[in-house]
PDB file of C-alpha atoms and ligand atoms in Angstrom:
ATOM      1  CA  UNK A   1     214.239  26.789-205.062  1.00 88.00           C
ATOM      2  CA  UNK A   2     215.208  25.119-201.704  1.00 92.00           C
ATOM      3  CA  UNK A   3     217.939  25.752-200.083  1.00 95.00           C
ATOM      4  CA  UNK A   4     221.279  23.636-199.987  1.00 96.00           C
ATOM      5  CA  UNK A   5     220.210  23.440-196.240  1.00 97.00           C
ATOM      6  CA  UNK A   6     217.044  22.740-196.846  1.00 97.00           C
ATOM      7  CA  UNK A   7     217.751  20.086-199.313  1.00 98.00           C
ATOM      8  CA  UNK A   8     220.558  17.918-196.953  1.00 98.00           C
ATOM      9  CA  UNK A   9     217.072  18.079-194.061  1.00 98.00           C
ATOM     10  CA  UNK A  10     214.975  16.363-196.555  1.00 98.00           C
ATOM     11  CA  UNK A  11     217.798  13.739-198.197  1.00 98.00           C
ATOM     12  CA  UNK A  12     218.809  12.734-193.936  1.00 98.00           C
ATOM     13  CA  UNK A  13     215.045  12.561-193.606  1.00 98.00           C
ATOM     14  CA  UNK A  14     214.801  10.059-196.656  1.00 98.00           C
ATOM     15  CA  UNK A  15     218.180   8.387-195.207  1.00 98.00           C
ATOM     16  CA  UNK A  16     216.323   7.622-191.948  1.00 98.00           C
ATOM     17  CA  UNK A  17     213.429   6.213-193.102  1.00 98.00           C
ATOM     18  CA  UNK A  18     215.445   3.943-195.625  1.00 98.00           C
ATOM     19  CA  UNK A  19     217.485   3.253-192.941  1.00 98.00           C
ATOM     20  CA  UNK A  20     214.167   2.211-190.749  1.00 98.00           C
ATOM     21  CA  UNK A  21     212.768   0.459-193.832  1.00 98.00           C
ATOM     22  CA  UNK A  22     216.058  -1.602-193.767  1.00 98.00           C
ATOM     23  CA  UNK A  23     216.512  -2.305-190.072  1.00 98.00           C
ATOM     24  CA  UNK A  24     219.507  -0.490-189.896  1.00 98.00           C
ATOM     25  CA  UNK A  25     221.332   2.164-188.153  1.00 98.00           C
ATOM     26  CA  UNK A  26     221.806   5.879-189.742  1.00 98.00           C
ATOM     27  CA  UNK A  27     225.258   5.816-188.373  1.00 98.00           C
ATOM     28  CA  UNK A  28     226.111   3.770-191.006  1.00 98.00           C
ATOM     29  CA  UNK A  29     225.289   5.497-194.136  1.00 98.00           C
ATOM     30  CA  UNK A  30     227.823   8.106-195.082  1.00 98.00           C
ATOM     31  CA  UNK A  31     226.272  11.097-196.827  1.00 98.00           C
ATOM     32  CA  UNK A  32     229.016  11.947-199.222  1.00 98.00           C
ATOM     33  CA  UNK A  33     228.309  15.498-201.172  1.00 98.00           C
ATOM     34  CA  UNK A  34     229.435  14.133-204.979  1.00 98.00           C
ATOM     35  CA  UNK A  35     230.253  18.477-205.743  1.00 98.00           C
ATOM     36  CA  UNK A  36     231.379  17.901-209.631  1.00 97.00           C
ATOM     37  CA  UNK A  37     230.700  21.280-210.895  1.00 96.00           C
ATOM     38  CA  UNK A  38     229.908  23.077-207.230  1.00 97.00           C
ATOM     39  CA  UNK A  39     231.398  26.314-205.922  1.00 97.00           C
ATOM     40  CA  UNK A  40     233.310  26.509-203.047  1.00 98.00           C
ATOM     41  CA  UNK A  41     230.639  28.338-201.405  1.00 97.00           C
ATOM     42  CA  UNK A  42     228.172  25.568-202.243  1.00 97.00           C
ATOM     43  CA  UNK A  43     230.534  23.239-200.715  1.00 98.00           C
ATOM     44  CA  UNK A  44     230.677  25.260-197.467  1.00 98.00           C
ATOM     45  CA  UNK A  45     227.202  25.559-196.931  1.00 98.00           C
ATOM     46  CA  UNK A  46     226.772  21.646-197.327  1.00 98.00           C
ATOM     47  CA  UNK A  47     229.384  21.608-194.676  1.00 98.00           C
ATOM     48  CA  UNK A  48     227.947  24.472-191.742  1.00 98.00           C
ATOM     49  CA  UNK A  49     224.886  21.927-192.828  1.00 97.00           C
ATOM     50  CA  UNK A  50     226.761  19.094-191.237  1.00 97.00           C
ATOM     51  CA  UNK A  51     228.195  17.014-194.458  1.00 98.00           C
ATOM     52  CA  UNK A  52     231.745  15.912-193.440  1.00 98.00           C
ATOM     53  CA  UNK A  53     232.540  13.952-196.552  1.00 98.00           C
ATOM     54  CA  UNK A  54     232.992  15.444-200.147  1.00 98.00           C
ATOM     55  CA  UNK A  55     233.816  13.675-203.153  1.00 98.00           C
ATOM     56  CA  UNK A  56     235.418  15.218-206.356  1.00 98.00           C
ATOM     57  CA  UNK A  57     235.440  13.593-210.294  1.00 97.00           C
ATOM     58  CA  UNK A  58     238.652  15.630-211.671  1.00 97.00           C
ATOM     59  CA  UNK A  59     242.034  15.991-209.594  1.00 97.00           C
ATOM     60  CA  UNK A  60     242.301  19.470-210.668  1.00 97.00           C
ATOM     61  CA  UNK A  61     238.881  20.428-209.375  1.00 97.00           C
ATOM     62  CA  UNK A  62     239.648  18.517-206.429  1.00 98.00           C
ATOM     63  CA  UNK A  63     242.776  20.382-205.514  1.00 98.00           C
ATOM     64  CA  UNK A  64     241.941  24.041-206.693  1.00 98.00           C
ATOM     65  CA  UNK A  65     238.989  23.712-204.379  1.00 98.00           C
ATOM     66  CA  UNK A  66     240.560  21.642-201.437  1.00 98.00           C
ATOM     67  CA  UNK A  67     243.022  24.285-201.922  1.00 98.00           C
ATOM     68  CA  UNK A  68     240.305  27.714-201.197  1.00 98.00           C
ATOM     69  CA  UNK A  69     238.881  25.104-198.250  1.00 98.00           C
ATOM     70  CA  UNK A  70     242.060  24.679-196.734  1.00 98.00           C
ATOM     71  CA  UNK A  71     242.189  28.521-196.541  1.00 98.00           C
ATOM     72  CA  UNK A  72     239.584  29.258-195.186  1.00 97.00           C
ATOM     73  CA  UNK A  73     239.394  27.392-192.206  1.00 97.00           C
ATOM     74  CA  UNK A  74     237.673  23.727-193.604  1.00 97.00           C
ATOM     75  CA  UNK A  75     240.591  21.843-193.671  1.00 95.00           C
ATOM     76  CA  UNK A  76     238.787  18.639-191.319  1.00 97.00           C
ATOM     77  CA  UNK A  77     236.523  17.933-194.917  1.00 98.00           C
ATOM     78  CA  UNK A  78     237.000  14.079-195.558  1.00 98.00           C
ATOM     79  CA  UNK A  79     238.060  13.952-199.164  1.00 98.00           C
ATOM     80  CA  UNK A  80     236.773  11.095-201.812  1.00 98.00           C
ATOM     81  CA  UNK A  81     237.977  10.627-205.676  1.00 98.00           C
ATOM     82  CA  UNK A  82     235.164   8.930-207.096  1.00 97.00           C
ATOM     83  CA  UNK A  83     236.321   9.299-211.114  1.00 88.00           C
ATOM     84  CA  UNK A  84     237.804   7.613-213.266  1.00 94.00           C
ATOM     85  CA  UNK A  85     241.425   8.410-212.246  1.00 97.00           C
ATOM     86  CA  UNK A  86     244.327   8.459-214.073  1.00 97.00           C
ATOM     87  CA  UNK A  87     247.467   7.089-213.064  1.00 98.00           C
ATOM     88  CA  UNK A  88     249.458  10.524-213.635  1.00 98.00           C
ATOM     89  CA  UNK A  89     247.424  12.380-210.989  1.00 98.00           C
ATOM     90  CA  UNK A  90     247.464   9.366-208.141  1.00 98.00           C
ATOM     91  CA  UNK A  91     250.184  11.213-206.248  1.00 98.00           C
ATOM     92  CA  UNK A  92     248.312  14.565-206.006  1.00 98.00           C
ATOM     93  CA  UNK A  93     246.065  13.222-204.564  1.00 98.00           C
ATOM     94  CA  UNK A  94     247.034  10.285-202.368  1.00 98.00           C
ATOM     95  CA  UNK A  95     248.713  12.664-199.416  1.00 97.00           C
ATOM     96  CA  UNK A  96     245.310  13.369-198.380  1.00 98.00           C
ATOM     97  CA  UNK A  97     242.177  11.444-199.697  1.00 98.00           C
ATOM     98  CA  UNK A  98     240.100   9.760-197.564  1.00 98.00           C
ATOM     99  CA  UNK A  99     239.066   7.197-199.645  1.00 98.00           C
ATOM    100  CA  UNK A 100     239.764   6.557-203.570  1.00 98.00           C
ATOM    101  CA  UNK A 101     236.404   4.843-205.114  1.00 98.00           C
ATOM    102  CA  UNK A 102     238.020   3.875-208.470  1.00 96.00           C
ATOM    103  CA  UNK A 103     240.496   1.427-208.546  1.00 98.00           C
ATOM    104  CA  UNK A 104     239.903  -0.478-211.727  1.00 97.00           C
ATOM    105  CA  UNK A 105     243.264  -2.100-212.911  1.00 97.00           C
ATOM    106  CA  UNK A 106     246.412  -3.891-210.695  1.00 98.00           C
ATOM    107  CA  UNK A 107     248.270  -0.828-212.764  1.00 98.00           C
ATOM    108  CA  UNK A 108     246.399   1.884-210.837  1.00 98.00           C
ATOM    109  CA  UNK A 109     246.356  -0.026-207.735  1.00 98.00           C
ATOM    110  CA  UNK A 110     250.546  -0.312-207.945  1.00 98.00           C
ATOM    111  CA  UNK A 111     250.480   3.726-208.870  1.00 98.00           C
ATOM    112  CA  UNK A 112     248.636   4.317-205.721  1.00 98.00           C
ATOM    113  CA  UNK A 113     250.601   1.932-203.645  1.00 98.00           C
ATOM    114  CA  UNK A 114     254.092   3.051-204.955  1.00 98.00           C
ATOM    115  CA  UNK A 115     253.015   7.144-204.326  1.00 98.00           C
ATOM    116  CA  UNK A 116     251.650   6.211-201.023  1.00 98.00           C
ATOM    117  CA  UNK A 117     254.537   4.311-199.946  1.00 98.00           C
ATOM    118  CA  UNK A 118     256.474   7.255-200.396  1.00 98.00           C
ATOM    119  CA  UNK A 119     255.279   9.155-198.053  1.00 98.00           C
ATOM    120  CA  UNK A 120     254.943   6.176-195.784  1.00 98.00           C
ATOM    121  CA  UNK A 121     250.586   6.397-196.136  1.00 98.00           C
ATOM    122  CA  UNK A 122     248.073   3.586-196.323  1.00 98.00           C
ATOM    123  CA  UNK A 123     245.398   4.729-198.874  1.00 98.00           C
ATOM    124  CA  UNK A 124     242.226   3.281-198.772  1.00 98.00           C
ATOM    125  CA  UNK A 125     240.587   2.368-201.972  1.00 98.00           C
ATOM    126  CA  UNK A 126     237.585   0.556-203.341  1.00 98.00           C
ATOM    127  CA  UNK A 127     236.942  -0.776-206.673  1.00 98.00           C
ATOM    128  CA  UNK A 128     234.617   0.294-209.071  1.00 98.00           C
ATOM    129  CA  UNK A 129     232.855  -2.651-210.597  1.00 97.00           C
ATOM    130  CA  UNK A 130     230.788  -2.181-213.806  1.00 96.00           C
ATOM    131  CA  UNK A 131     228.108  -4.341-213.043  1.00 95.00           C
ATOM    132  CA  UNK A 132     225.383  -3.414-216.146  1.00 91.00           C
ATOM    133  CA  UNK A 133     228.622  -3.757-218.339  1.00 89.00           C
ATOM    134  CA  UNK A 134     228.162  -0.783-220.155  1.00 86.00           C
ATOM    135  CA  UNK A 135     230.576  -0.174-222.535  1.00 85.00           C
ATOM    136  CA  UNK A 136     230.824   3.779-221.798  1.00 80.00           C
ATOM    137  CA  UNK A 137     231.866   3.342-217.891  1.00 81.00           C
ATOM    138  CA  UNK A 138     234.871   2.299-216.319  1.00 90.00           C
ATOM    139  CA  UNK A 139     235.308  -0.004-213.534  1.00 95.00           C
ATOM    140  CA  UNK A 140     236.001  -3.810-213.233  1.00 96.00           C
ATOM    141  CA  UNK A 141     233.700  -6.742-214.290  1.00 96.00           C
ATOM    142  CA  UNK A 142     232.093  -8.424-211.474  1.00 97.00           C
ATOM    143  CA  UNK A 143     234.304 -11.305-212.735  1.00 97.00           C
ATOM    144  CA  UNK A 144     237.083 -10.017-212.259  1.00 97.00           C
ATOM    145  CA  UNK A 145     236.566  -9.148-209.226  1.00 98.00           C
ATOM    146  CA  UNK A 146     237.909 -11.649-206.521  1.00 98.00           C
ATOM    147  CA  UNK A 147     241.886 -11.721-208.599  1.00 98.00           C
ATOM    148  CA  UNK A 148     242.082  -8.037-208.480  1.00 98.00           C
ATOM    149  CA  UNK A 149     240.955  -7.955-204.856  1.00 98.00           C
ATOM    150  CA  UNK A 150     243.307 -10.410-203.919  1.00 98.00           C
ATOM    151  CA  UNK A 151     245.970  -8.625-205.959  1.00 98.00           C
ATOM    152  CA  UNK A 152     245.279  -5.618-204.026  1.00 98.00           C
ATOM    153  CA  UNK A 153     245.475  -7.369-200.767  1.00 98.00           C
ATOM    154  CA  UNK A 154     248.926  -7.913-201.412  1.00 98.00           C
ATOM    155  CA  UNK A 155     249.907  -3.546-201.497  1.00 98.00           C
ATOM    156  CA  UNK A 156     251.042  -2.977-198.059  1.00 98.00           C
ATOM    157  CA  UNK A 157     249.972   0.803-198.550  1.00 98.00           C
ATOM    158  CA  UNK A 158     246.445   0.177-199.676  1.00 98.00           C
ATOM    159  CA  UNK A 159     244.130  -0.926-197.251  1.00 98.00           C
ATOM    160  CA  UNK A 160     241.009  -1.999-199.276  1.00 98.00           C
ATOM    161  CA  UNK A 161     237.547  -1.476-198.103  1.00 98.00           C
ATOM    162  CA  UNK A 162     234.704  -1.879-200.304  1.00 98.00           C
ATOM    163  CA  UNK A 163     233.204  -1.687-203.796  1.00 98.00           C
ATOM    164  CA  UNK A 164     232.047   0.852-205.354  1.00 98.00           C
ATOM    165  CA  UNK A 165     229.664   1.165-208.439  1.00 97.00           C
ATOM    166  CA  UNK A 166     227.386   3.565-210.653  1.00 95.00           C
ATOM    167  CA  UNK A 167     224.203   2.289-212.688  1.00 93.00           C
ATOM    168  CA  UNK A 168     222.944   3.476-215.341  1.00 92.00           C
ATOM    169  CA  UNK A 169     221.117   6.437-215.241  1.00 90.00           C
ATOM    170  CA  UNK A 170     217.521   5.802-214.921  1.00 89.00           C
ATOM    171  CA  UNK A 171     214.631   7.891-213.899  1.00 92.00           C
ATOM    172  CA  UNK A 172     213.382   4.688-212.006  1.00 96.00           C
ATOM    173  CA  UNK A 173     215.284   3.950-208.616  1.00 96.00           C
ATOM    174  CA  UNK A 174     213.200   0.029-208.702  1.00 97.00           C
ATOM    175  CA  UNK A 175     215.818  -0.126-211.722  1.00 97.00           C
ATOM    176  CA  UNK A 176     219.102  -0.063-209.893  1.00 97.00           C
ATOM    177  CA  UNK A 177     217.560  -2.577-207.229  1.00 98.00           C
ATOM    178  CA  UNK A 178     218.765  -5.309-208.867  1.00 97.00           C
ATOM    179  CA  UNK A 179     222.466  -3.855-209.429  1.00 97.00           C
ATOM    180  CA  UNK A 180     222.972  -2.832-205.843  1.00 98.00           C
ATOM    181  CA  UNK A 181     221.763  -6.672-205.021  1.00 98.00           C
ATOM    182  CA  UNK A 182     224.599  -7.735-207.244  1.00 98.00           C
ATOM    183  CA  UNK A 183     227.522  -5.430-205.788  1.00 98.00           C
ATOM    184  CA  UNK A 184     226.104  -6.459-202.168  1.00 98.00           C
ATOM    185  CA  UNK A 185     226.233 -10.471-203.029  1.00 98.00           C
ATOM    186  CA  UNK A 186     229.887  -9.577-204.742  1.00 98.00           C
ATOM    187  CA  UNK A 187     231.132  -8.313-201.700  1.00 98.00           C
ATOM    188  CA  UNK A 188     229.743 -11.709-199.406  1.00 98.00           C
ATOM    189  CA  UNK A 189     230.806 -13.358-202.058  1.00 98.00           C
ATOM    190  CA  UNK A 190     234.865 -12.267-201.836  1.00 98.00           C
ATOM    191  CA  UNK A 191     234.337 -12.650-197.980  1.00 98.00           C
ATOM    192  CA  UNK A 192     233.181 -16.440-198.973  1.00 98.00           C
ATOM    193  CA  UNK A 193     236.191 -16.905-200.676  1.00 96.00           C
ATOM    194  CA  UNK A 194     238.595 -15.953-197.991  1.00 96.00           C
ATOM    195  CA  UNK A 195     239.016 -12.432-197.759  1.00 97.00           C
ATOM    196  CA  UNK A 196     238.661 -10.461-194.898  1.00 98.00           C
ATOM    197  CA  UNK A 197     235.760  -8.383-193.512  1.00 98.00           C
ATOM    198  CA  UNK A 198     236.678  -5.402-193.297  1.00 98.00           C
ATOM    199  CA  UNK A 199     238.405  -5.390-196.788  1.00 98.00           C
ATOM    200  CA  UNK A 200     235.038  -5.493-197.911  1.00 98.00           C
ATOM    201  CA  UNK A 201     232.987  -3.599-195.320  1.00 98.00           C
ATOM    202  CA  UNK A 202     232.003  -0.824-197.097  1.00 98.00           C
ATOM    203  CA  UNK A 203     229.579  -0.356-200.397  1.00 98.00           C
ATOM    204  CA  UNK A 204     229.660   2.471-202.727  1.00 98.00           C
ATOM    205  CA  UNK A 205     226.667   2.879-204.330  1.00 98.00           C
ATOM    206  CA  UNK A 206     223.356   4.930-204.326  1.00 98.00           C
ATOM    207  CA  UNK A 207     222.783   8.721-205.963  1.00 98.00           C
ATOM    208  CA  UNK A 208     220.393  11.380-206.125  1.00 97.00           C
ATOM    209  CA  UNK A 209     217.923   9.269-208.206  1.00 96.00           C
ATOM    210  CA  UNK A 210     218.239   5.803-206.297  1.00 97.00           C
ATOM    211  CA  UNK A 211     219.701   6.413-202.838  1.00 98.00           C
ATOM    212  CA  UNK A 212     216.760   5.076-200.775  1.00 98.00           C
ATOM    213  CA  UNK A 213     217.098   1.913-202.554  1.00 98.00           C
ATOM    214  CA  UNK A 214     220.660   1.559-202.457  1.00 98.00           C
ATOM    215  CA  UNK A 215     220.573   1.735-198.315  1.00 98.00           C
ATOM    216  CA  UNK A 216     217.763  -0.812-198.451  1.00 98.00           C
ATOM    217  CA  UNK A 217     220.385  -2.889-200.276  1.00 98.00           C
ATOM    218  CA  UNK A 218     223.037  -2.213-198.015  1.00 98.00           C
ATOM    219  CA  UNK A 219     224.902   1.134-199.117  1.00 98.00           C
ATOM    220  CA  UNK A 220     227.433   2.790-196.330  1.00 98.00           C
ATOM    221  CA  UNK A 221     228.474   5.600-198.319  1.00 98.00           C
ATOM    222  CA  UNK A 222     225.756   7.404-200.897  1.00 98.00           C
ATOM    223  CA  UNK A 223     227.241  10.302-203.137  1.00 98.00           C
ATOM    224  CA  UNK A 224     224.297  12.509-203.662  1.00 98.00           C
ATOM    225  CA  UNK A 225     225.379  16.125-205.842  1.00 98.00           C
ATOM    226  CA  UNK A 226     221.646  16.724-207.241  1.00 97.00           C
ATOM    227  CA  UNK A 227     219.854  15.625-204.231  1.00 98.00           C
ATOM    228  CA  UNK A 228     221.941  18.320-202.216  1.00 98.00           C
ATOM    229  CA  UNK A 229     222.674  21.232-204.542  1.00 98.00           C
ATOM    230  CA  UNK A 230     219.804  21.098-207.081  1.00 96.00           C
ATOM    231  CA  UNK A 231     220.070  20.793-210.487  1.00 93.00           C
ATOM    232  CA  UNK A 232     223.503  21.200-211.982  1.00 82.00           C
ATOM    233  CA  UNK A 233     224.131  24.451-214.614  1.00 63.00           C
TER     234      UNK A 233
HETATM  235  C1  LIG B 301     228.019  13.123-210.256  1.00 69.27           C
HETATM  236  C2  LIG B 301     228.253  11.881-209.498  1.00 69.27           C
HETATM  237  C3  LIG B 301     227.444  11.540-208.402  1.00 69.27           C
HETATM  238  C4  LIG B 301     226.243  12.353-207.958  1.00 69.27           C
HETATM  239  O1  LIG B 301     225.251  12.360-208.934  1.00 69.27           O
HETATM  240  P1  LIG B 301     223.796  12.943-208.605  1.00 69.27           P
HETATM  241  O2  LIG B 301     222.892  12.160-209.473  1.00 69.27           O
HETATM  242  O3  LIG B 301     223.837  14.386-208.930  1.00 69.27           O
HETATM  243  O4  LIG B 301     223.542  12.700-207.167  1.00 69.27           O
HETATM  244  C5  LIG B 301     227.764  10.390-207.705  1.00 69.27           C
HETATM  245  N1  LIG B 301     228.792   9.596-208.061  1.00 69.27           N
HETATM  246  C6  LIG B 301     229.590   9.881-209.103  1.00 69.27           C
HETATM  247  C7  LIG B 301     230.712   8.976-209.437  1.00 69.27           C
HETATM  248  C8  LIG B 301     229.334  11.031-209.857  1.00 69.27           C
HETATM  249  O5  LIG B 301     230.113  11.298-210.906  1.00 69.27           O
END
């Protein structure tokens, strides 16, 4: 079995020649280690390895590990929720995290910006848009879309960024192509209608199985845990 160093060489290899493929710089695709599931001392190693950016599915999981990181010394670790998150755990997590990759609902969105406020923060979020529609993941309709962006615009402590999504899981990258289109022309598309750049500057999308084509289609963050770790237990 490779190594989690070994793995991160080949996944930047296959980011640079996406990125080459693309015509576009490597400096602009975020390798974010998705470490559902991981150890702590899986997580370090993808860090020594270079990866400044983790991303966590459960709050508790998040903060027990965050928690042994702190401690031991890895407390500069860019921190992602990129779950389905509730609106009971916003505030443990809002104090610190980098980015939230989930907001879904104008009730989420006034959580955040309410437990942010508090501690006078500006949270950056995205929103998850279900673009296949599937009834089993969360995340906005592409509809729906431009009101809840502009909704969100309106928070003075959330600053939003992107969109984020997650296809369904295929065993063929070509699959997702489409999808990724689809969040890309979303984002021009709320720019079109009046809202700023860099509210929607950054796309969420692309892992283990379809990350190459997601940068080809325009991905600045790609949450890889397979690619990096090998298969889960
Ligand atoms: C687990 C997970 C990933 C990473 O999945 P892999 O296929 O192992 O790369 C990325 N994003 C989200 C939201 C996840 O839950």
């Amino acid at each position: 079995m490779p190594t989690v160093v070994e793995r991160i060489a080949e996944a930047r290899e296959n980011v640079e020649r996406a990125c080459e493929r693309a015509g576009r710089e490597v400096e602009d695709v975020t390798i974010m280690a998705a470490t559902k599931g991981r150890s702590v001392p899986e997580i370090v190693a993808a860090v020594e390895a270079g990866i400044s950016d983790v991303g966590e599915n459960y709050v508790q999981e998040l903060l027990d590990k965050k928690g042994e990181l702190d401690e031991a010394g890895y407390s500069e670790i860019c921190w992602h929720t990129i779950g389905h998150l509730q609106r009971n755990k916003v505030r443990y997590v809002v104090p610190f995290c980098s980015r939230i990759h989930s907001v879904e609902s104008m009730r989420l969105a006034q959580e955040i910006d309410k437990r942010a406020a508090r501690i006078d923060r500006v949270q950056a979020v995205l929103l998850e848009v279900n673009i296949a529609g599937e009834e089993s993941k969360f995340g906005i309709a592409p509809e729906q879309a431009a009101q809840l962006a502009e909704q969100v615009m309106e928070l003075e402590h959330l600053q939003l960024r992107g969109l984020m999504t997650m296809p369904p899981y295929t065993n063929n990258s070509e699959d997702s192509r489409p999808l990724f289109k689809v969040l890309r022309d979303l984002a021009e598309q709320l720019v079109s209608l009046g809202l700023p750049n860099e509210a929607m500057s950054e796309l969420s999308m692309g892992m283990s199985g379809d990350y190459q084509v997601a940068i080809e289609e325009g991905a600045t963050t790609i949450r890889l845990g397979t690619a990096l770790f090998g298969p889960g237990r």
